Tab-separated table of C-alpha atoms in Angstrom:
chain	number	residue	atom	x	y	z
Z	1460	UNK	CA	53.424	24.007	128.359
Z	1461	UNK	CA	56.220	25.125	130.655
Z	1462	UNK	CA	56.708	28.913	130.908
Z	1463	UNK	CA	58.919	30.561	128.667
Z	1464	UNK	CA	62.794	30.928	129.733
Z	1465	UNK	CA	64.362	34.327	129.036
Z	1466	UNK	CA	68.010	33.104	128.240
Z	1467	UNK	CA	70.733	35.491	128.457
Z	1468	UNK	CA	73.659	35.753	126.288
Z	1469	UNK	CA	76.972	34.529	128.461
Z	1470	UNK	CA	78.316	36.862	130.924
Z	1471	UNK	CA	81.408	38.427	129.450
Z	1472	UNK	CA	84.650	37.116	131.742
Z	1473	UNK	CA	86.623	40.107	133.921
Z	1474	UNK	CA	89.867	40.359	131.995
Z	1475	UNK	CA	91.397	43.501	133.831
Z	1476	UNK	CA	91.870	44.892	137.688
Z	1477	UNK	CA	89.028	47.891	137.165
Z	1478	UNK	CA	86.838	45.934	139.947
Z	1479	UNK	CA	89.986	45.728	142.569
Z	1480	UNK	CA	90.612	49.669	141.820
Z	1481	UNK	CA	86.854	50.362	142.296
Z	1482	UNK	CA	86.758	48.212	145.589
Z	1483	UNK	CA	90.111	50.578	146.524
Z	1484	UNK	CA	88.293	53.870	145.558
Z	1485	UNK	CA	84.963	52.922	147.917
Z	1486	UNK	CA	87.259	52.007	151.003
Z	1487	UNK	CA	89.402	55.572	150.222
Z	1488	UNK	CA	86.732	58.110	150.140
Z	1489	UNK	CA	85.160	56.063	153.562
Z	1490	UNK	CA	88.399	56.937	155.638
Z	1491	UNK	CA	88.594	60.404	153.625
Z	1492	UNK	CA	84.899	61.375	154.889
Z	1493	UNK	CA	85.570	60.616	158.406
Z	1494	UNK	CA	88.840	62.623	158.208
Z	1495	UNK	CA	87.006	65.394	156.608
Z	1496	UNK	CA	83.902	65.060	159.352
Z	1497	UNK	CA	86.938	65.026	161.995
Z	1498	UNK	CA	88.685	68.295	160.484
Z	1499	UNK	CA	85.142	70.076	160.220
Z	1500	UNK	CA	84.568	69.190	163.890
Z	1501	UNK	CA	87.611	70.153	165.489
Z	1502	UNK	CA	87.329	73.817	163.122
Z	1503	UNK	CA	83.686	74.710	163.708
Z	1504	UNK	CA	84.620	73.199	167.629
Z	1505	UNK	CA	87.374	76.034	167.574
Z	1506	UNK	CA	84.993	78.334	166.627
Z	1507	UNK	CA	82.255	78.182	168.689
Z	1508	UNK	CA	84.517	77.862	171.689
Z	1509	UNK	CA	85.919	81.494	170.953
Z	1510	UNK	CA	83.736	84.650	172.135
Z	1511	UNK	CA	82.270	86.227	168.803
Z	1512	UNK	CA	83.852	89.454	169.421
Z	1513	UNK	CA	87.672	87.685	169.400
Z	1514	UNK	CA	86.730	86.589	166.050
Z	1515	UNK	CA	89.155	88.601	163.303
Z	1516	UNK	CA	86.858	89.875	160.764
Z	1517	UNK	CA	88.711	88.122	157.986
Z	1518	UNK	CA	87.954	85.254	159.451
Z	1519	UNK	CA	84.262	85.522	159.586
Z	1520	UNK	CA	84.407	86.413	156.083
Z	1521	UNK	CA	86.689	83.083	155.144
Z	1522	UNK	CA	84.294	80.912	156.934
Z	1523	UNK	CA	81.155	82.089	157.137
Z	1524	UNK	CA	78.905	78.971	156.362
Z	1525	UNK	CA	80.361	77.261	159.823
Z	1526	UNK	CA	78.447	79.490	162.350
Z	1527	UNK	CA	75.149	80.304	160.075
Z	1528	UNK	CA	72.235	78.579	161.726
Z	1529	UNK	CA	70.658	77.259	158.873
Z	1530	UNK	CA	73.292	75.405	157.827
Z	1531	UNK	CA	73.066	73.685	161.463
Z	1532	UNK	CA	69.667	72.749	160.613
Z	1533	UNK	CA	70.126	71.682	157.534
Z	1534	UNK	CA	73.041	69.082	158.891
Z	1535	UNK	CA	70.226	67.756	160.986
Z	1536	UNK	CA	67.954	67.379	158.360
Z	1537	UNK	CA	70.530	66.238	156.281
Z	1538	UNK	CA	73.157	63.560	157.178
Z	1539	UNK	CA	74.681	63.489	153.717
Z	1540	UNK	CA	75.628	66.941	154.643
Z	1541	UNK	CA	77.702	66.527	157.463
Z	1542	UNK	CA	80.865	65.944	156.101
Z	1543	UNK	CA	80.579	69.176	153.658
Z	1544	UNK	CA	81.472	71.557	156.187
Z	1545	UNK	CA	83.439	74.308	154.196
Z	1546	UNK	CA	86.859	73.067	154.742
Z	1547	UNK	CA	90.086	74.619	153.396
Z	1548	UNK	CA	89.822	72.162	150.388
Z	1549	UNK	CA	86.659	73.293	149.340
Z	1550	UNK	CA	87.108	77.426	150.191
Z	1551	UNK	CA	89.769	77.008	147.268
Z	1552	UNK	CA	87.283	77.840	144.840
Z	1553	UNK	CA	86.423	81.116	145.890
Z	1554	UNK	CA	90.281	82.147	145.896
Z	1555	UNK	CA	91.160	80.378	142.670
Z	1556	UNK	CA	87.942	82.568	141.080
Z	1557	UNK	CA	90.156	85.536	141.480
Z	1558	UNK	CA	93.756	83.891	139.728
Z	1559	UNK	CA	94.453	84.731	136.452
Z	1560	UNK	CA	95.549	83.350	132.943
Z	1561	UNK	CA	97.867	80.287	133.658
Z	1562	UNK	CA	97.718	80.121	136.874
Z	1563	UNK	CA	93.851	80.109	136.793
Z	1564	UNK	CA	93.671	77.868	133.553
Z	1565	UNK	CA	96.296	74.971	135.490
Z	1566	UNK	CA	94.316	74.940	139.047
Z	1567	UNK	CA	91.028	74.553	137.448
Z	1568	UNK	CA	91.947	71.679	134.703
Z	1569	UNK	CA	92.244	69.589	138.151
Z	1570	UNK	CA	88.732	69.789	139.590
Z	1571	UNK	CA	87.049	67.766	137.379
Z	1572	UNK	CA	85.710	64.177	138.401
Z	1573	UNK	CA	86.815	62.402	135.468
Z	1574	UNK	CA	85.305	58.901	134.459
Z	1575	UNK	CA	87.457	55.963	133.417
Z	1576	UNK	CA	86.245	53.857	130.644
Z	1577	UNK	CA	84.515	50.294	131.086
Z	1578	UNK	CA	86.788	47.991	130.270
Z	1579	UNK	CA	84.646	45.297	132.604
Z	1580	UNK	CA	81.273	45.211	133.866
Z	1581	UNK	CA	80.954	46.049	137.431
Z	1582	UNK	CA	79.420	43.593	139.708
Z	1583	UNK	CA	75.673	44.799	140.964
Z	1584	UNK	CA	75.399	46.778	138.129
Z	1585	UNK	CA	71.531	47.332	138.673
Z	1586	UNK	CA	72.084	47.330	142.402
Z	1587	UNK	CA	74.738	50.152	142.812
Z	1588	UNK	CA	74.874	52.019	139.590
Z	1589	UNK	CA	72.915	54.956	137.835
Z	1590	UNK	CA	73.494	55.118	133.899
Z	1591	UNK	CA	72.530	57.991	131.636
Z	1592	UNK	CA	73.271	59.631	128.312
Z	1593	UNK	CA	75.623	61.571	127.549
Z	1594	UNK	CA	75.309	64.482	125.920
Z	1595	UNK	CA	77.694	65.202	123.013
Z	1596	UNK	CA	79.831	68.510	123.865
Z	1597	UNK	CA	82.267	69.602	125.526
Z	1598	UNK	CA	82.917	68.774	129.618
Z	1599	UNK	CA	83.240	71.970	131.737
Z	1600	UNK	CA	82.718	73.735	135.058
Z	1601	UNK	CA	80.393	76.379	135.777
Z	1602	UNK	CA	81.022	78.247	138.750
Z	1603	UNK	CA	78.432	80.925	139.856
Z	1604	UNK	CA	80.248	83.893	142.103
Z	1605	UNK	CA	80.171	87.690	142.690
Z	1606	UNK	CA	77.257	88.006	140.462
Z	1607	UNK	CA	78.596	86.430	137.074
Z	1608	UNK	CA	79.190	83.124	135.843
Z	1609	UNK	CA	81.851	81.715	134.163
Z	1610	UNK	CA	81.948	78.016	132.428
Z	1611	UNK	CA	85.832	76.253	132.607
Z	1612	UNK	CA	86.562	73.963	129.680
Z	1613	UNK	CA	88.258	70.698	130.672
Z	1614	UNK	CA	92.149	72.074	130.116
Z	1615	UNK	CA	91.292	75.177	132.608
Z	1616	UNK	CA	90.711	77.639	129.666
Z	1617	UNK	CA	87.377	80.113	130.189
Z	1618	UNK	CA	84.121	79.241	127.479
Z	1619	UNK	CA	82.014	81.592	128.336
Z	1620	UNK	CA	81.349	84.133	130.575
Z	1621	UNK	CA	78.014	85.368	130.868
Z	1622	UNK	CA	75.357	86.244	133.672
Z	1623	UNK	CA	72.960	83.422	134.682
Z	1624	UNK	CA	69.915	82.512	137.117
Z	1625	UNK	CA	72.144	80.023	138.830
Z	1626	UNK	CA	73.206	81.526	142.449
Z	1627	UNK	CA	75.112	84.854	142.702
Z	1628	UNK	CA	75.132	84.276	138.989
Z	1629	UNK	CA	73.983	88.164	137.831
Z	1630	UNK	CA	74.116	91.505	139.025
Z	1631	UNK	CA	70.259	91.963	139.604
Z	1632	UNK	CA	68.598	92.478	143.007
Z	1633	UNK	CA	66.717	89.047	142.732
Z	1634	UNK	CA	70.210	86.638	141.911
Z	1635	UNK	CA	73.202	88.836	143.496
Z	1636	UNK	CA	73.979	87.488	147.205
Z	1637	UNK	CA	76.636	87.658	149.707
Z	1638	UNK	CA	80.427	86.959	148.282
Z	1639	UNK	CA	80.260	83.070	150.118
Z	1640	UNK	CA	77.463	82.228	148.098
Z	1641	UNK	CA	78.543	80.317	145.055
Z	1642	UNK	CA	77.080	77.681	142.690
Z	1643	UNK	CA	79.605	74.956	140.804
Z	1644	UNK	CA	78.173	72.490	138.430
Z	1645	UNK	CA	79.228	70.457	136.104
Z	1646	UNK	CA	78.355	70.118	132.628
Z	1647	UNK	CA	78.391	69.715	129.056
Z	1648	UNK	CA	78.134	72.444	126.766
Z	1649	UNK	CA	75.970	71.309	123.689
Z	1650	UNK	CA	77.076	73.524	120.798
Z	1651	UNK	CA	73.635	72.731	118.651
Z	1652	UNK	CA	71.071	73.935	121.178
Z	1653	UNK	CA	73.576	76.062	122.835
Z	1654	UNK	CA	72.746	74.535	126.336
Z	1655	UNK	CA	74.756	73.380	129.480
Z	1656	UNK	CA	73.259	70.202	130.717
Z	1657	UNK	CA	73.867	69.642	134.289
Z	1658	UNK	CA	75.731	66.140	134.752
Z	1659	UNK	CA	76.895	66.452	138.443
Z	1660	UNK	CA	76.601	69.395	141.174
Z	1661	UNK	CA	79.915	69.995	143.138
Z	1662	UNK	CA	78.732	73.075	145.558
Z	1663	UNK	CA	75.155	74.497	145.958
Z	1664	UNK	CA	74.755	78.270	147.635
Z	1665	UNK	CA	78.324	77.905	149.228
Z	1666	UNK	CA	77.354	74.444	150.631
Z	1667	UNK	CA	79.653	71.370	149.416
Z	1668	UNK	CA	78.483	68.300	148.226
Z	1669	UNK	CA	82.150	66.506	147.325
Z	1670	UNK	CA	81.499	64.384	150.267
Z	1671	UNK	CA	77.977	63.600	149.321
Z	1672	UNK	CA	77.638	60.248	147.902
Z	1673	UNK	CA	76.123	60.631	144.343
Z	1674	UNK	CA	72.632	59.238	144.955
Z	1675	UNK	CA	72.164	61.981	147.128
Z	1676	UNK	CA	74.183	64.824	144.824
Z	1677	UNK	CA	72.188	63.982	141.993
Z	1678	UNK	CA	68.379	64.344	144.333
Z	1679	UNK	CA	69.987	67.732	145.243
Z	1680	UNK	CA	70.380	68.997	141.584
Z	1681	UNK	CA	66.570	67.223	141.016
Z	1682	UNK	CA	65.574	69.577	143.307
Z	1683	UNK	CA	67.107	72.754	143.435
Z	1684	UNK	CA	68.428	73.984	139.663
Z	1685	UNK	CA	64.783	74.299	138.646
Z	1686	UNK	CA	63.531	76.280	141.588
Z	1687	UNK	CA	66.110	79.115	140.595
Z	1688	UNK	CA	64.731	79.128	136.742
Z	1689	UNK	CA	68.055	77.730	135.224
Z	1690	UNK	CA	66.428	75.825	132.738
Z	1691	UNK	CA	64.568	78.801	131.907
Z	1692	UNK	CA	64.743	80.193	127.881
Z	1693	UNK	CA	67.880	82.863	127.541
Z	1694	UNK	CA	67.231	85.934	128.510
Z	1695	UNK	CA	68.642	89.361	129.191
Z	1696	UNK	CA	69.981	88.406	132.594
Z	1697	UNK	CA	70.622	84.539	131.667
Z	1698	UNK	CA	72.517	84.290	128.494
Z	1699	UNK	CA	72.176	80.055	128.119
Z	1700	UNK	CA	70.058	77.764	128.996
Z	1701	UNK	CA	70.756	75.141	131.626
Z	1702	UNK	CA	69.511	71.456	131.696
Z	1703	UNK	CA	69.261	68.402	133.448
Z	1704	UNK	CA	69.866	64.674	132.142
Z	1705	UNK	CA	67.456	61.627	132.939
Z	1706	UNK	CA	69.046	59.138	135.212
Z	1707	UNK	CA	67.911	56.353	135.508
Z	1708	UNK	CA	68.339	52.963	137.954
Z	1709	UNK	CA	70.441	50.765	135.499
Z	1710	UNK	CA	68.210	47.887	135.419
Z	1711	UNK	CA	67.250	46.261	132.637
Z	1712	UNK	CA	64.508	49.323	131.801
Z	1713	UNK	CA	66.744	52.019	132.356
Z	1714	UNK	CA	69.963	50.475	130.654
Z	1715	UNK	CA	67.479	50.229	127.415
Z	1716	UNK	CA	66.183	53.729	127.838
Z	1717	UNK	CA	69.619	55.315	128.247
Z	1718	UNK	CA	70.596	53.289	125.231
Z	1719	UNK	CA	67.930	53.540	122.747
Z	1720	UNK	CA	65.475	56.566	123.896
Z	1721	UNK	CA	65.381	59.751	122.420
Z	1722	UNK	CA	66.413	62.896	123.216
Z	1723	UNK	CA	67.162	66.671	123.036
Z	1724	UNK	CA	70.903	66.569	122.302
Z	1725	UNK	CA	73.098	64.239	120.602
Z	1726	UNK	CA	74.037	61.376	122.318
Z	1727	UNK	CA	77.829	60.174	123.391
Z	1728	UNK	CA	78.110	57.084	124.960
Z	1729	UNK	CA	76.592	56.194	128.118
Z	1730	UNK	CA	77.816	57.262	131.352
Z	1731	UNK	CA	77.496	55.166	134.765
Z	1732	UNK	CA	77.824	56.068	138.574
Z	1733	UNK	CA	78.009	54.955	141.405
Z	1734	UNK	CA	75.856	55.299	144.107
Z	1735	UNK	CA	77.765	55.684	146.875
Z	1736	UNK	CA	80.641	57.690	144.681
Z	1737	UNK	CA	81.577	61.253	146.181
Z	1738	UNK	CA	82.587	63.381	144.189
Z	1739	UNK	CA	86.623	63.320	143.779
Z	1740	UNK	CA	88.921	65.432	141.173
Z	1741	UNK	CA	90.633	63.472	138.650
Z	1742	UNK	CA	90.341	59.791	137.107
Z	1743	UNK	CA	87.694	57.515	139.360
Z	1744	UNK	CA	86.884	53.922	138.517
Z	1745	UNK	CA	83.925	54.986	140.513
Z	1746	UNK	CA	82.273	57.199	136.947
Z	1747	UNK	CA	82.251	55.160	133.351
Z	1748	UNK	CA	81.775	55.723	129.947
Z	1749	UNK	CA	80.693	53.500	127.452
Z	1750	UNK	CA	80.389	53.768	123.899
Z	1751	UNK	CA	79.592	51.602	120.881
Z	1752	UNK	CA	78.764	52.823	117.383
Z	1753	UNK	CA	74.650	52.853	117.476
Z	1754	UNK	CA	75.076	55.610	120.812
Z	1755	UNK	CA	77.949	57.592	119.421
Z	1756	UNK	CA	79.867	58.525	116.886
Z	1757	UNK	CA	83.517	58.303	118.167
Z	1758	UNK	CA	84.153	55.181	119.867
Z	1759	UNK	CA	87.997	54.445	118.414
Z	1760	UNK	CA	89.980	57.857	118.798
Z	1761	UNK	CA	90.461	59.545	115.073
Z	1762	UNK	CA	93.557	61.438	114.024
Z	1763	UNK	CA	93.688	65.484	113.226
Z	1764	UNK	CA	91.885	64.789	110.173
Z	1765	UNK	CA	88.859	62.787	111.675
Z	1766	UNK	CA	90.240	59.655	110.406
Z	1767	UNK	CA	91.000	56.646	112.437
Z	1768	UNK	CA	94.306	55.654	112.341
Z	1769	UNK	CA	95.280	51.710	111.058
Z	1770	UNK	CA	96.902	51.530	114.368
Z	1771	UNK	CA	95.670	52.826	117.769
Z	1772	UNK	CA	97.521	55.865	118.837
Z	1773	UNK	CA	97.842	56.659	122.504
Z	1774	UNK	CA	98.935	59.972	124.182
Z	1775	UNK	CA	101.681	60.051	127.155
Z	1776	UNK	CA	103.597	62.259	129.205
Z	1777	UNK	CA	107.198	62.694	129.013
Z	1778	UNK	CA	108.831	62.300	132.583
Z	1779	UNK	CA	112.580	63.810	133.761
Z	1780	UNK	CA	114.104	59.927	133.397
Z	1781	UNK	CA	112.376	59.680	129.964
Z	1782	UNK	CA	109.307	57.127	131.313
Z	1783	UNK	CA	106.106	57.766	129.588
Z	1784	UNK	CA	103.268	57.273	132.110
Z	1785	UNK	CA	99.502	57.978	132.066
Z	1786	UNK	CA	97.074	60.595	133.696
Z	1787	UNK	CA	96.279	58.336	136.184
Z	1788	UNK	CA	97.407	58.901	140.086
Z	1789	UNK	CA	99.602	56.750	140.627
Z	1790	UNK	CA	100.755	57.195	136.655
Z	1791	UNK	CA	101.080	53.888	134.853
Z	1792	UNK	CA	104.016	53.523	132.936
Z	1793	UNK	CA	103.723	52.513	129.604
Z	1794	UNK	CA	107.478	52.321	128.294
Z	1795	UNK	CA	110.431	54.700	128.305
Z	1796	UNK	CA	112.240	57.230	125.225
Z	1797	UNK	CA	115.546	56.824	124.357
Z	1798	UNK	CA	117.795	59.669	125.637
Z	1799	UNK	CA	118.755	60.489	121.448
Z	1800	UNK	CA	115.212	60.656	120.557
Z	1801	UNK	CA	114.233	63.415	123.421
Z	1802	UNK	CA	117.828	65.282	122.088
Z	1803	UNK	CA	117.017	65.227	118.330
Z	1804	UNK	CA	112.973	66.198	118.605
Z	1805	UNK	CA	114.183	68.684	121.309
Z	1806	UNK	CA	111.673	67.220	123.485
Z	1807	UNK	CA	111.146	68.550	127.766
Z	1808	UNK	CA	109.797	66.691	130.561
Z	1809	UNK	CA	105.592	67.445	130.851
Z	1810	UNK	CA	105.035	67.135	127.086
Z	1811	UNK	CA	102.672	64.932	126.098
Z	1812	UNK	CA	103.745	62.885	123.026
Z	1813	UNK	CA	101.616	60.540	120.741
Z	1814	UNK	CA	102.255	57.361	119.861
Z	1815	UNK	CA	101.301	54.256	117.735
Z	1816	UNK	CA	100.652	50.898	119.468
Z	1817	UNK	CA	102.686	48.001	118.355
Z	1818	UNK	CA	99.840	45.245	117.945
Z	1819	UNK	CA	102.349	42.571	118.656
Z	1820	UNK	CA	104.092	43.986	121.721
Z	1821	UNK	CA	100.302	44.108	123.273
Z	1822	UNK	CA	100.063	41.813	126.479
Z	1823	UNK	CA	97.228	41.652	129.244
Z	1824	UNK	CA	99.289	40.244	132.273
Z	1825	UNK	CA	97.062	39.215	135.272
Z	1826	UNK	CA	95.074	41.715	134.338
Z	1827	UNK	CA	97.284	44.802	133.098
Z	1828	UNK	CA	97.624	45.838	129.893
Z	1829	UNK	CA	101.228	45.886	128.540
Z	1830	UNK	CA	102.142	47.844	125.760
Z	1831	UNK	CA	105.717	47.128	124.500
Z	1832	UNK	CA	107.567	48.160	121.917
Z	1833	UNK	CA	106.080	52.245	120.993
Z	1834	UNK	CA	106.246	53.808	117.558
Z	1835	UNK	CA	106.855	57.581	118.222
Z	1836	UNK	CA	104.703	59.806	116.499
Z	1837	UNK	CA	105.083	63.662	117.349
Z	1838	UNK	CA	104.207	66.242	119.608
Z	1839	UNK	CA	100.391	66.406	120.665
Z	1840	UNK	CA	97.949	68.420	120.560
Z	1841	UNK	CA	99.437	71.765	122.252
Z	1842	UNK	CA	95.831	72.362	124.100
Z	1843	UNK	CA	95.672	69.154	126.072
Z	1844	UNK	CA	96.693	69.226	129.375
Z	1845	UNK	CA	96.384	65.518	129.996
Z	1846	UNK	CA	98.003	62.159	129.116
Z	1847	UNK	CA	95.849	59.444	128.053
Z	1848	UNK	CA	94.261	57.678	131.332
Z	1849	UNK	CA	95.132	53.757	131.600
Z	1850	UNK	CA	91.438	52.852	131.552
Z	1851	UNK	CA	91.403	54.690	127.978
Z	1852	UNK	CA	94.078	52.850	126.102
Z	1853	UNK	CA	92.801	49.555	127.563
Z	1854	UNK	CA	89.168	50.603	126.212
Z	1855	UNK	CA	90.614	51.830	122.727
Z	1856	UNK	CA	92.799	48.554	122.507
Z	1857	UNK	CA	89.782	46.057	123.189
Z	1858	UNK	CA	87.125	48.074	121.080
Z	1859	UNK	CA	89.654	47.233	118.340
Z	1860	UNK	CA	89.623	43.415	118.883
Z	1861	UNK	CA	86.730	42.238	121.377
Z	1862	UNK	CA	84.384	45.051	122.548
Z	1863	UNK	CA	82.190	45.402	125.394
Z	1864	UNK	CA	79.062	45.268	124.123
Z	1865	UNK	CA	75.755	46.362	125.247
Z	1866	UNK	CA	74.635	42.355	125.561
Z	1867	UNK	CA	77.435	41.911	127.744
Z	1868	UNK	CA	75.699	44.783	129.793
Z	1869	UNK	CA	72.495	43.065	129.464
Z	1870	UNK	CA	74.053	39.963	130.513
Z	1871	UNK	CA	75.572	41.035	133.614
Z	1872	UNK	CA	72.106	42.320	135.387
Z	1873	UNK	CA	70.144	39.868	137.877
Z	1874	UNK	CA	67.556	38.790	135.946
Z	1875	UNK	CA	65.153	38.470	139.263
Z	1876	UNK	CA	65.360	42.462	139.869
Z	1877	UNK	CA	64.734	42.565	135.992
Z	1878	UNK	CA	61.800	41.193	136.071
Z	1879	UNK	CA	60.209	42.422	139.255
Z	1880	UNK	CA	61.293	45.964	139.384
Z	1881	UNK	CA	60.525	48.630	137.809
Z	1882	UNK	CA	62.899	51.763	136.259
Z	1883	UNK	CA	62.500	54.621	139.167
Z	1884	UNK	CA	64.656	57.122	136.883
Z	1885	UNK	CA	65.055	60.452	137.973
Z	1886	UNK	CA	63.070	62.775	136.026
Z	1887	UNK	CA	65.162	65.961	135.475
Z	1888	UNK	CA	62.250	68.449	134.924
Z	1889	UNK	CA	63.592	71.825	132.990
């Protein structure tokens, strides 16, 4: 009898430019490493080069992580590391810890890595891609400094403040450290169990891992959040608990545990990586999400009353000429309001406005979606801070009609490294 055949359903066709973008993205952050390895050379150079006693004291205490030794060693150890030096970019959030209100809420609604949605399956899925669940809650940054820590909600506005174990994250002799030694992280704040789970870490003790490609990023928070007892119970000097997500290689194993497996928080969707991603603030076709309804429970957007709407609705931002373009960088623009509408609804450039899709004005044009013909809503939400993405109204528009499914997941995967591999997920340990 000839061996059994595993047959796969057919693998779902591209029908949008996500793969081009992601191809851009990888080539970007190569030339942006070696510009940031070139700027870190040429400043700790500089440094070196100058006799330590014509070194201001403010400077010393701007930069003190490019002359401490075990950084050097560490760069050795580590190649990953090379390109973190602490640069300009990356000293901004130890003088953006001390802005207030506004000012504090509108720099830090811009540090987030934020994923697009799948609208196609990426090539070498199981080759170049992590996937793991995400927790249900709400997306923030913790940032550990001058012995407390504060958690950042998506829009910039403070969640909590509270000591913790993370780094310089309490004023006790064992935590508290020098002013350059900080901790970011970012997370999800799970309301039911009260717990931030650790999705990505940004900067570790002062040292920055933007640079760091995500394989490596995500070995780093393996290792160090549990030595500093994080993911220990509350306590008096650690107010919540912290914890880590299983990620796993997104083979055929670790697609199916992501999917189906169980675990401490309610799940969201399904969030995918790429390996060789750094970590970059705003929208990257380089981080996905993925939903369906059997891994969470909002996969078409739902109006202010949890009901979702006949049509899809789609939030934009109102520009000086009266175009109404996307979050994304570059913005997409998605159509334009009439000069008497922005008059009568006293409307401004920067608000964000909601609007119903015309179904029949919908058109995917080598690869772009099209929107036509908008049906103008209201005002949104006045606690968002961002338009829609592109990637998001292309997901809502196709979950609507012909969704990516989880066979079409299954589909895309080699079936060769399916069957001889094994899943080699990383086990966060709390």
């Amino acid at each position: 009898m000839a061996p059994h055949e595993l047959r796969r359903p057919f693998k779902r066709p591209a029908i949008s430019d996500q793969q081009r973008r992601r191809d851009l993205a990888l080539i970007r952050q190569t030339q942006q490493r070696s510009d940031s390895q070139n700027r870190a050379r040429r400043l700790a150079s500089s440094l070196f080069d100058l006799p330590s006693h014509s070194l201001p004291d403010a400077c010393q205490a701007d930069f003190p992580d490019i002359v401490d030794v075990g950084y050097a060693i560490a760069l050795e150890q580590s190649p990953e590391l090379e390109a973190s030096s602490p640069t300009v970019r990356h000293l901004d959030f130890v003088q953006a810890s001390k802005l207030k209100g506004s000012a504090a809420r509108h720099w830090f609604a811009r540090q987030l890595m934020l994923t697009e949605w799948m609208i196609d399956v990426p090539p070498y899925l199981d080759r170049d891609w992590y996937v793991f669940a995400r927790p249900a809650g709400k997306r923030c940054f913790v940032v550990s400094s001058n012995g407390s820590t504060v958690s950042r909600l998506r829009n910039g506005s403070v969640l909590h403040h509270f000591p913790s174990f993370l780094p310089n994250g309490a004023r006790t002799k064992e935590i508290s450290a020098p002013s350059h030694v900080y901790c970011i992280l970012d997370c999800i704040f799970h309301e039911p169990d009260q717990t931030y789970y650790v999705i990505d870490m940004v900067c570790w003790r002062g040292y920055s891992l933007y640079d760091c490609s995500a394989e490596f990023r995500f070995f780093w928070l393996n290792s160090k959040l549990s030595e500093t007892g994080a993911c220990n119970p509350p306590s008096t000097y650690h107010r919540y608990r912290f914890s880590v997500v299983q990620i796993y290689d997104c083979n055929a194993i670790g697609l199916h545990k992501a999917y189906t497996g169980d675990f401490a928080f309610v799940k969201d969707g399904l969030l995918f990586y790429n390996r060789h991603a750094h970590y970059q603030t705003g929208n990257t076709p380089l981080a996905l999400v993925w939903k369906d309804e059997l891994c969470s429970q909002y996969v078409l957007d739902t109006d202010s009353k949890g009901h979702v709407p006949d049509e899809q609705q789609v939030v934009l931002e109102l520009q000086d000429d009266g175009k109404l373009t996307t979050s994304d960088d570059p913005p997409i623009v998605f159509g334009c309001l009439e000069r008497e509408i922005i008059q009568k609804s006293s409307l401004q450039a920067g608000n964000f406005l909601r609007f119903s899709v015309i179904d029949e004005c919908v058109r995917i044009v080598d690869g772009k979606l099209e929107l036509g013909d908008l049906k103008f809503v209201g005002k949104a939400n006045r606690a968002r801070v961002f338009a829609d993405s592109y990637s998001k109204v292309f997901f809502q528009y196709t979950a609507r009609r012909s969704p990516l499914q989880f066979q079409d997941l299954i589909a895309s995967l080699d079936p060769n490294l399916d069957e001889n591999s094994e899943s080699n997920d990383m086990e966060m340990i709390d």
